[in-house]
Structures are given as structure tokens and as C-alpha cells.
Short mmCIF file of C-alpha atoms in Angstrom, two decimals:
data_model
loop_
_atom_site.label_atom_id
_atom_site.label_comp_id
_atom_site.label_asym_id
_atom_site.label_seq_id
_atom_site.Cartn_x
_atom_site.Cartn_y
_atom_site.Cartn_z
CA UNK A 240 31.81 -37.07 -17.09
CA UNK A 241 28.50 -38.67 -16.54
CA UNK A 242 25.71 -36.38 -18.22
CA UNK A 243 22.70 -35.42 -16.01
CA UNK A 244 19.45 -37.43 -16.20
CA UNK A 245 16.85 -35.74 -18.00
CA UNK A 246 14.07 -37.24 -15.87
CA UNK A 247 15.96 -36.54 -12.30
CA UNK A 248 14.13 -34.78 -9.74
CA UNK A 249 16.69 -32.44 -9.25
CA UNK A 250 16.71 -31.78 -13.54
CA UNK A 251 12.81 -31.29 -12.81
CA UNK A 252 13.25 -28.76 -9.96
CA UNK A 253 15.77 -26.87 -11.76
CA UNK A 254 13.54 -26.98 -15.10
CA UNK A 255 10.62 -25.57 -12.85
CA UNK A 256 12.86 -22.64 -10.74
CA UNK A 257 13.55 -21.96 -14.71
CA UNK A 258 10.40 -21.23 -15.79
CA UNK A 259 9.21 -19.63 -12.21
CA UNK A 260 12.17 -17.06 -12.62
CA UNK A 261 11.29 -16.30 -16.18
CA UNK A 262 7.73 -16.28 -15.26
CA UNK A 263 8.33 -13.51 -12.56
CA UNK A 264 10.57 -11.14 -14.25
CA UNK A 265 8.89 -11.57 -17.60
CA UNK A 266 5.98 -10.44 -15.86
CA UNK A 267 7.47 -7.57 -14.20
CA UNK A 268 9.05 -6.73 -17.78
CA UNK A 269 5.59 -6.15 -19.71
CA UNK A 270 4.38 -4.59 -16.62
CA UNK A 271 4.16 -0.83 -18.39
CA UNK A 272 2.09 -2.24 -20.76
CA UNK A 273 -0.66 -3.24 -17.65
CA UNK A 274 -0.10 0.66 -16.08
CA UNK A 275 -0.57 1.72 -19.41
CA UNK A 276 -4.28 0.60 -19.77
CA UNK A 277 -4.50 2.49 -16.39
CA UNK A 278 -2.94 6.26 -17.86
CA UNK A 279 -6.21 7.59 -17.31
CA UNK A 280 -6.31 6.87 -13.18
CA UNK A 281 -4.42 8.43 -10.70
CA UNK A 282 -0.89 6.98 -9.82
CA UNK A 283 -2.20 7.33 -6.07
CA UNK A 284 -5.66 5.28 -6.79
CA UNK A 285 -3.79 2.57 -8.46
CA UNK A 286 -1.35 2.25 -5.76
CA UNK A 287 -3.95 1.76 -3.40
CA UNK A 288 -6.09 -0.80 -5.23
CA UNK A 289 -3.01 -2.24 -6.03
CA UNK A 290 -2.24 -2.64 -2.15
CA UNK A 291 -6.26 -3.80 -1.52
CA UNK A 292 -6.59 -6.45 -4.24
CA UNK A 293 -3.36 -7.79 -3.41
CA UNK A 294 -4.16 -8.72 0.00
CA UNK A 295 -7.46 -10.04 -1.36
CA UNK A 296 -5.31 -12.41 -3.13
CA UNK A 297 -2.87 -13.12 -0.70
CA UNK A 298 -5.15 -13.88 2.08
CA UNK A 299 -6.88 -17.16 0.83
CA UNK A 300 -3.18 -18.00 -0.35
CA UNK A 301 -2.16 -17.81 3.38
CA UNK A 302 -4.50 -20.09 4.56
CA UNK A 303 -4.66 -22.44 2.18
CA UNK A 304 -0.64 -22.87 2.36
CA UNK A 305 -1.14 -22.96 6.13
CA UNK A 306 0.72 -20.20 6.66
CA UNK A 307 -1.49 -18.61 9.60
CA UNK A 308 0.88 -20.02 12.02
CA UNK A 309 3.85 -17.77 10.63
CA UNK A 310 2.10 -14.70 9.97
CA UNK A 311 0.73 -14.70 13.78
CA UNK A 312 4.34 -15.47 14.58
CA UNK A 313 5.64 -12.29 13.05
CA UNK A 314 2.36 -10.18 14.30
CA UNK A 315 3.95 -10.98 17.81
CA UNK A 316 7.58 -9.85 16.76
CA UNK A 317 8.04 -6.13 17.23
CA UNK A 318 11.01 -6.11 15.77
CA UNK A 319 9.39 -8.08 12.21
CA UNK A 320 6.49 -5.63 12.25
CA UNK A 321 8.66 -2.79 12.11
CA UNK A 322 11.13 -3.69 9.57
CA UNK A 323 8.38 -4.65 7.58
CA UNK A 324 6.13 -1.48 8.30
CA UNK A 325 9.65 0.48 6.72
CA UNK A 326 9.76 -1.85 3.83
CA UNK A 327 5.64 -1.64 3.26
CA UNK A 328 6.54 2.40 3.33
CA UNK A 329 9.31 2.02 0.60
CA UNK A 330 7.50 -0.35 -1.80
CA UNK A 331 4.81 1.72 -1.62
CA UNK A 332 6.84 4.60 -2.34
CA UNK A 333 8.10 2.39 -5.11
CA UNK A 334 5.18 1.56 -6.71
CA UNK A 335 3.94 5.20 -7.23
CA UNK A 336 7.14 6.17 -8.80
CA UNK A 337 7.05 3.50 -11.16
CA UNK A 338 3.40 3.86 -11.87
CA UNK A 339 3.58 7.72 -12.19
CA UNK A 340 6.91 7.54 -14.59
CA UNK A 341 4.94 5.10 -17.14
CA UNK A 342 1.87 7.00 -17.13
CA UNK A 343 3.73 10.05 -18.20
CA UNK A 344 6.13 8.91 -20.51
CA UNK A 345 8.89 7.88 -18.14
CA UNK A 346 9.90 4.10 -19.24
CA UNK A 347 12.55 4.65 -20.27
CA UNK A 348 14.34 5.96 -16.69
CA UNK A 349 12.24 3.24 -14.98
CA UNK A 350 14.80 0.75 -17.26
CA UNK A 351 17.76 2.35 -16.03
CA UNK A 352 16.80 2.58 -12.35
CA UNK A 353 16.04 -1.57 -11.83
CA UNK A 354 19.36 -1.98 -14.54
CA UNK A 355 21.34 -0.17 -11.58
CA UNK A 356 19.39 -1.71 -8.63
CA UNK A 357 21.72 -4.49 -8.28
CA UNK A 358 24.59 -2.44 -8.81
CA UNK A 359 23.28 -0.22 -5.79
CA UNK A 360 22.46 -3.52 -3.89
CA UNK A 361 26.09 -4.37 -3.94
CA UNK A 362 27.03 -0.56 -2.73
CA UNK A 363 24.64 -0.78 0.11
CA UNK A 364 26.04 -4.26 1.41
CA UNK A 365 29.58 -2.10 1.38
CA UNK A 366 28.26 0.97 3.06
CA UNK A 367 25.71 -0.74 5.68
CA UNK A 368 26.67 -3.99 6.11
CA UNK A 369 30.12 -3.64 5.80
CA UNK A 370 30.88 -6.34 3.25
CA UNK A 371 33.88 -6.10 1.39
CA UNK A 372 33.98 -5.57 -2.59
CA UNK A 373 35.95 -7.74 -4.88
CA UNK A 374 38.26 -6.18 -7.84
CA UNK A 375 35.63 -6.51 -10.45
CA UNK A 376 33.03 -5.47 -8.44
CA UNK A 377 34.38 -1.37 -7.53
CA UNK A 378 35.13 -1.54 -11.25
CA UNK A 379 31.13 -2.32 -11.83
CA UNK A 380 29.62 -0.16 -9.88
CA UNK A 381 32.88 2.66 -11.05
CA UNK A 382 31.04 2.26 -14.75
CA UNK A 383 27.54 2.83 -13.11
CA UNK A 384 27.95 5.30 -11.46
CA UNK A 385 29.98 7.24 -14.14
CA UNK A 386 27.16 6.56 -16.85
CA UNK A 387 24.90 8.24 -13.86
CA UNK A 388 27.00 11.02 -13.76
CA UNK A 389 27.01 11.94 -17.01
CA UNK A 390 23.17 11.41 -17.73
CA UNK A 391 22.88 13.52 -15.11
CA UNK A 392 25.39 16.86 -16.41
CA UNK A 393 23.69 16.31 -19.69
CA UNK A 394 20.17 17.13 -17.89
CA UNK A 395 18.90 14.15 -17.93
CA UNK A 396 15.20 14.63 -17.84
CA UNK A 397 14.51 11.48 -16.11
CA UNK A 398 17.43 10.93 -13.96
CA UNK A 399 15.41 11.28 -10.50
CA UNK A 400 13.28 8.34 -11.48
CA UNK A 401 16.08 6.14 -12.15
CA UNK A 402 17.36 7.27 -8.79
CA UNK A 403 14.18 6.76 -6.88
CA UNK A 404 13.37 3.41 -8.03
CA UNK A 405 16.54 1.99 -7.41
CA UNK A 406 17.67 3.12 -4.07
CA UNK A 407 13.59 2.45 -2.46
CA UNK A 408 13.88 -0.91 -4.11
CA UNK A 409 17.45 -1.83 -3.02
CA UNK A 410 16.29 -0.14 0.24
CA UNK A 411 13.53 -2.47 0.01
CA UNK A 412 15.78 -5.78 -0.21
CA UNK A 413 17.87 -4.96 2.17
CA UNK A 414 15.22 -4.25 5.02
CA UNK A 415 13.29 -7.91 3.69
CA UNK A 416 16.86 -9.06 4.00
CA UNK A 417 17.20 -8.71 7.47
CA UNK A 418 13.67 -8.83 8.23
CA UNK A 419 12.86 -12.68 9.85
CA UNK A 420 9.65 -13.15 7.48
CA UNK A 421 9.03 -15.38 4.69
CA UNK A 422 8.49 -13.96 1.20
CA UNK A 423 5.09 -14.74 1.06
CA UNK A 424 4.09 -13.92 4.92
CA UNK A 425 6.11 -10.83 4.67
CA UNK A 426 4.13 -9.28 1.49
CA UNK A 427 0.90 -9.98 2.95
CA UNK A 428 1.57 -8.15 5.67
CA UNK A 429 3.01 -5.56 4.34
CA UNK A 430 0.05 -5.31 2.23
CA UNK A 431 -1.95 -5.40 6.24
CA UNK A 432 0.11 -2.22 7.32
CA UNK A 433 -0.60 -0.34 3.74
CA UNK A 434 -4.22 -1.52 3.84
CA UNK A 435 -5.85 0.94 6.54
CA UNK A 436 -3.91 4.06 4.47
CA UNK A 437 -5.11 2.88 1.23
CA UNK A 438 -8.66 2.44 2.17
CA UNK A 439 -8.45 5.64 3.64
CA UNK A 440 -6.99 7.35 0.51
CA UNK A 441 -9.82 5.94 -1.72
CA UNK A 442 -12.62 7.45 0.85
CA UNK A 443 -10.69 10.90 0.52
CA UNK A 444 -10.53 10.87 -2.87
CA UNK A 445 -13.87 9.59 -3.80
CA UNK A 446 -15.36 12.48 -1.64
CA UNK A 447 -13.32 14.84 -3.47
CA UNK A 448 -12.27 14.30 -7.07
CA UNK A 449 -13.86 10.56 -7.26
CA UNK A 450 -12.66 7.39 -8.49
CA UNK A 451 -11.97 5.22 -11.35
CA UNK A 452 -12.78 2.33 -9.45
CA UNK A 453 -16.85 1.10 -10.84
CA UNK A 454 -16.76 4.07 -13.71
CA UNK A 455 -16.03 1.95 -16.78
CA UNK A 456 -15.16 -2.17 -17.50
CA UNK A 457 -11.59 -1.38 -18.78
CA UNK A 458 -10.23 0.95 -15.54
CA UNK A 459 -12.39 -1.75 -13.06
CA UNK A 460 -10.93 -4.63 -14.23
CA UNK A 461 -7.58 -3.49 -14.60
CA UNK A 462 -7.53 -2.31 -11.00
CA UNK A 463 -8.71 -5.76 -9.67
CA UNK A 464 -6.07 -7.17 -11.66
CA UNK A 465 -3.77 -4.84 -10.31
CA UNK A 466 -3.69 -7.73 -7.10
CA UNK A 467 -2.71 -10.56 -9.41
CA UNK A 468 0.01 -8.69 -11.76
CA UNK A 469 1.52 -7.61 -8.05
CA UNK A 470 1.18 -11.18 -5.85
CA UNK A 471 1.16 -13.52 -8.82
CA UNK A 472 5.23 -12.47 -10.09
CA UNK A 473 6.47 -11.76 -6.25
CA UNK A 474 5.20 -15.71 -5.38
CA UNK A 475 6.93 -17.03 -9.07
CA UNK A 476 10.20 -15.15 -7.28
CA UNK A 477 10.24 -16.58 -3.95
CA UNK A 478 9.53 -20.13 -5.82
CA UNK A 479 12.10 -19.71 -8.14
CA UNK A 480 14.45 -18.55 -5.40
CA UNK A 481 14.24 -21.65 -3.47
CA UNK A 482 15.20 -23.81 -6.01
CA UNK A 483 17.74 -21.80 -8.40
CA UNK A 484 21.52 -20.57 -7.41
CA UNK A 485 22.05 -17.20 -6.79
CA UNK A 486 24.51 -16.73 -9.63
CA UNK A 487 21.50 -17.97 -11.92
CA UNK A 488 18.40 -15.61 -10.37
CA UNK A 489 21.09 -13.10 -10.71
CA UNK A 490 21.55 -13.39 -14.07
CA UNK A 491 17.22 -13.63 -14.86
CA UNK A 492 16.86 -10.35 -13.00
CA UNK A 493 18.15 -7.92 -15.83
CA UNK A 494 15.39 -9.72 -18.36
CA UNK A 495 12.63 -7.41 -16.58
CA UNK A 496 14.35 -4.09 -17.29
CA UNK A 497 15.60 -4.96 -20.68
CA UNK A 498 11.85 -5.92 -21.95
CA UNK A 499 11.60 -2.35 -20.32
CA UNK A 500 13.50 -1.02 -22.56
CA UNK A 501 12.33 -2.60 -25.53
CA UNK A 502 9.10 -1.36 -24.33
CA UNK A 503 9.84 2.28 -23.80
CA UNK A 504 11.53 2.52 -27.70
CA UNK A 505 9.40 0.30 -29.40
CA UNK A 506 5.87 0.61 -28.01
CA UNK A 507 5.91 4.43 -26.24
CA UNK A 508 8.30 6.01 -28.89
CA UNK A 509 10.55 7.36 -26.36
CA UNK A 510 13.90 8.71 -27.55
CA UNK A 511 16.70 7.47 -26.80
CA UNK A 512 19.85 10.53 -26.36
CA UNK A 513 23.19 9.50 -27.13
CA UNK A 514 23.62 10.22 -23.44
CA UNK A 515 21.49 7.95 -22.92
CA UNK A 516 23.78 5.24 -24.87
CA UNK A 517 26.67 5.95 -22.94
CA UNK A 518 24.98 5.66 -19.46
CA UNK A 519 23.56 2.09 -20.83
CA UNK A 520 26.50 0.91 -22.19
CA UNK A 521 28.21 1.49 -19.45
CA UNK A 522 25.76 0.47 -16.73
CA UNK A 523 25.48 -2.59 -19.06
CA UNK A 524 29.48 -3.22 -19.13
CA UNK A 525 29.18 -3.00 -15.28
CA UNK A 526 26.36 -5.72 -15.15
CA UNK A 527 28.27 -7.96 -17.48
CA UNK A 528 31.15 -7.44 -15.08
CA UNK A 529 29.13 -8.31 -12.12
CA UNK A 530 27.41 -11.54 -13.59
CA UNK A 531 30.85 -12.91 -14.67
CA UNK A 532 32.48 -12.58 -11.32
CA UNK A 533 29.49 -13.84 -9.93
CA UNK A 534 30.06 -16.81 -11.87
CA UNK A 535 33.59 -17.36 -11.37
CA UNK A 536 32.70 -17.15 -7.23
CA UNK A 537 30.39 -19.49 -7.78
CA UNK A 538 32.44 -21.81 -9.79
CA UNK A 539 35.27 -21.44 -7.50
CA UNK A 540 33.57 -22.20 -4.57
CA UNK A 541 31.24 -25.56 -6.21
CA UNK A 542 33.00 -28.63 -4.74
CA UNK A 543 34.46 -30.86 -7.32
#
């Protein structure tokens, strides 16, 4: 067999989806060290300078891509503008969760709720869009939701979070799934709808309990930051998803939650139950499952 130019165009593209997937979820992994610096701000005020600098961002990015085009496209499509004004509601929803579970202590559930996201991903293409599981796959999301289970009689403390963030951001996919809008038009105006409740958030709290925002370099900078750490790895993804298989941007997703996890023993000291164990080892037998017989599909299917 003939071994792949180094220097091919197609070696390059791969090379560069690579790097763009690793870029995005290694972002996303070190991302409770970023809400860290912000422990001292309100989950709700980062959220919404979260949503404000991230349009900032993404609206020169629009028009210098030339992108106006599509965006007034989908403005004019009722039924884009309201799949995306539900998905703008759940990533929003999102966001605080995540925000509010590393701020007090909570990394470690954050881990397990994006390690079971694509487990519930597959569930919700069973139960909603009627697609039919494989074998392997009811025995990988059997494990999942067993180690659930039994985090959850052993009083898991943090079991909600896990729950939250998964099912909003599988929620989330699904509705950009069916939504007809670009990655990078659809974000932008999902950060449009979010805009006029975030602004109005910030006036409400600055006339009552007042805001970070202008009250010290480390919390101001952060929160204009807050744009890039959100647009920057979300425009790596929909790169990286253009030129890398599915069975391979599959595989790159479980780096952010495991750097999670690193994170939340390592760095925050949280402790890790042998409940705990069990639900991870088996959530993680389940993903190992799921990325084999994703490869084998794949394989199967490749023409020779």
C-alpha cells in the first residue's frame, strides 16, 4: 500500500482539523481555571458579559467573512429564529450552571455531565428522532446510566449538575442540529437574542447590588475575555468539523472533560468518593464502547 504524502493538501487539511479540534476542546478543558479568576463575580454577571463580549467579537468576524448575507437570511426565517431563540435559552442556561458549579467547588460533576453528554446525545437521537441503537451502543449508555444511578443512591452531592449540563447541552445540539444556520451565523445570533436580556440584567444589577465590571484590572479583563474564551474555541470546532471525520471529532471531544477532571483533583482538591470511581469507570467503559463501534461503522462503511 502506497503511504500518504506528507506534503498533500489533503495530509495538510487533516494536520490543521488536528490541531483546530485540539485547540477547541483543550480550550474548553482549562476553562475552570478562566471562571476561576472570576469566583469573586456573580455566575449571572459573567453570563451576561460573557453573552455581550462575545457578540463584540463575533460581529466584525461576520463581516469580515462576508457572512451578512446568511445571517439576514436566517433573520427572515421564522422557523431559524426560533430554534435558535430555544437553543440561545439552553446555552445560556448552560453556561450559568457550569459557571456557578466551578465557582463553588463543583468541577468535578461538571466532568461527569460533558463525559455523559454524548452518551445522552445518542439517547435523544433514539427517543426524538427515532434512530435506531446498535448492540454496543444500549450496552453504552446501560453502563452510564447505571454509574448515574448509583452516584445518585449514594447522595451524590453533585449529581444535578452533571444532569443539567448534559441534557441543556445535548438539548443544545440537537436543536443546532436541526436548526438551518451555520455554526458561526447561528452563535452570533444567538448571542443577538441573549443580548437585550443581558444588557438588561447588568442595568438591574448595577442599580442594586453593582457590578464587577470597571471595579478592579483582574475581574475587567477577565470579563472582556470572557468573549474570546467563548467565540474563539466554538469557531476552532466548526473549523475542525469541516475538515475531520466524525469518528475522529468524536474521539477529541472527551479530552475537554478529562483535563476537567484533572483539574477538579489536582488544582481544586476535590475528593474523589469511591462512588465516584464506579460511576467513572463505568461511564468511561461506556465511552470506550461507543468510540470503538464508532470506529468499526466507520471502517465498515470506508470504500476500499
Amino acid at each position: 500500500m502506497a503511504r500518504a504524502d506528507p506534503s498533500s493538501p489533503e495530509t495538510r487539511v487533516d494536520r490543521a482539523g488536528l490541531f483546530q479540534g485540539l485547540g477547541a476542546y483543550g480550550i474548553w478543558g482549562v476553562l475552570p481555571l478562566f471562571f476561576w479568576l472570576l469566583r469573586d463575580v456573580a455566575a449571572g454577571e459573567v453570563v451576561a458579559d460573557r453573552i455581550l463580549w462575545s457578540l463584540g467579537l463575533l460581529a466584525p468576524v461576520v463581516l469580515l467573512a462576508g457572512r451578512r448575507a446568511r445571517v439576514r437570511d436566517a433573520l427572515r426565517d421564522p422557523r431559524a429564529m426560533l430554534l435558535l431563540s430555544v437553543s440561545a435559552a439552553l446555552i445560556s442556561v448552560n453556561w450559568l450552571i457550569y459557571i456557578w458549579a466551578v465557582q463553588n467547588g463543583h468541577v468535578l460533576a461538571g466532568s461527569l455531565g460533558y463525559f455523559l453528554n454524548p452518551l445522552l446525545n445518542v439517547l435523544l437521537g433514539v427517543v426524538l428522532l427515532r434512530e435506531r441503537l446498535r448492540g454496543a451502543q444500549v450496552v453504552a449508555v446501560a453502563l452510564a446510566a447505571l454509574g448515574v444511578a448509583l452516584l445518585a443512591v449514594s447522595a451524590g452531592q453533585g449529581i444535578w449538575i452533571s444532569l443539567a449540563l448534559a441534557s441543556t447541552f445535548a438539548l443544545y445540539g440537537l436543536v443546532r442540529k436541526v436548526a438551518p444556520v451555520a455554526a458561526l451565523e447561528g452563535l452570533t445570533l444567538e448571542t443577538v437574542l441573549l443580548a437585550p436580556f443581558a444588557i438588561a440584567y447588568l442595568l438591574w444589577l448595577s442599580a442594586h447590588d453593582g457590578v464587577a465590571f470597571g471595579q478592579g484590572a483582574l475581574p475587567t479583563v477577565a470579563l472582556i475575555l470572557s468573549g474570546v474564551v467563548t467565540a474563539v474555541p466554538l469557531l476552532l470546532f466548526a473549523a475542525a468539523a469541516r475538515r475531520l471525520p466524525y469518528s475522529t471529532l468524536g474521539l477529541l471531544q472527551y479530552l475537554a472533560p478529562t483535563l476537567q477532571f484533572i483539574l477538579a483533583v489536582t488544582f481544586f482538591g476535590e475528593r474523589v468518593t469511591p462512588s465516584h470511581l464506579i460511576c467513572f469507570a463505568l461511564i468511561w467503559t461506556g465511552l470506550g464502547i461507543f468510540a470503538v463501534d464508532g470506529g468499526m461503522v466507520v471502517r465498515r462503511r470506508r470504500p476500499a
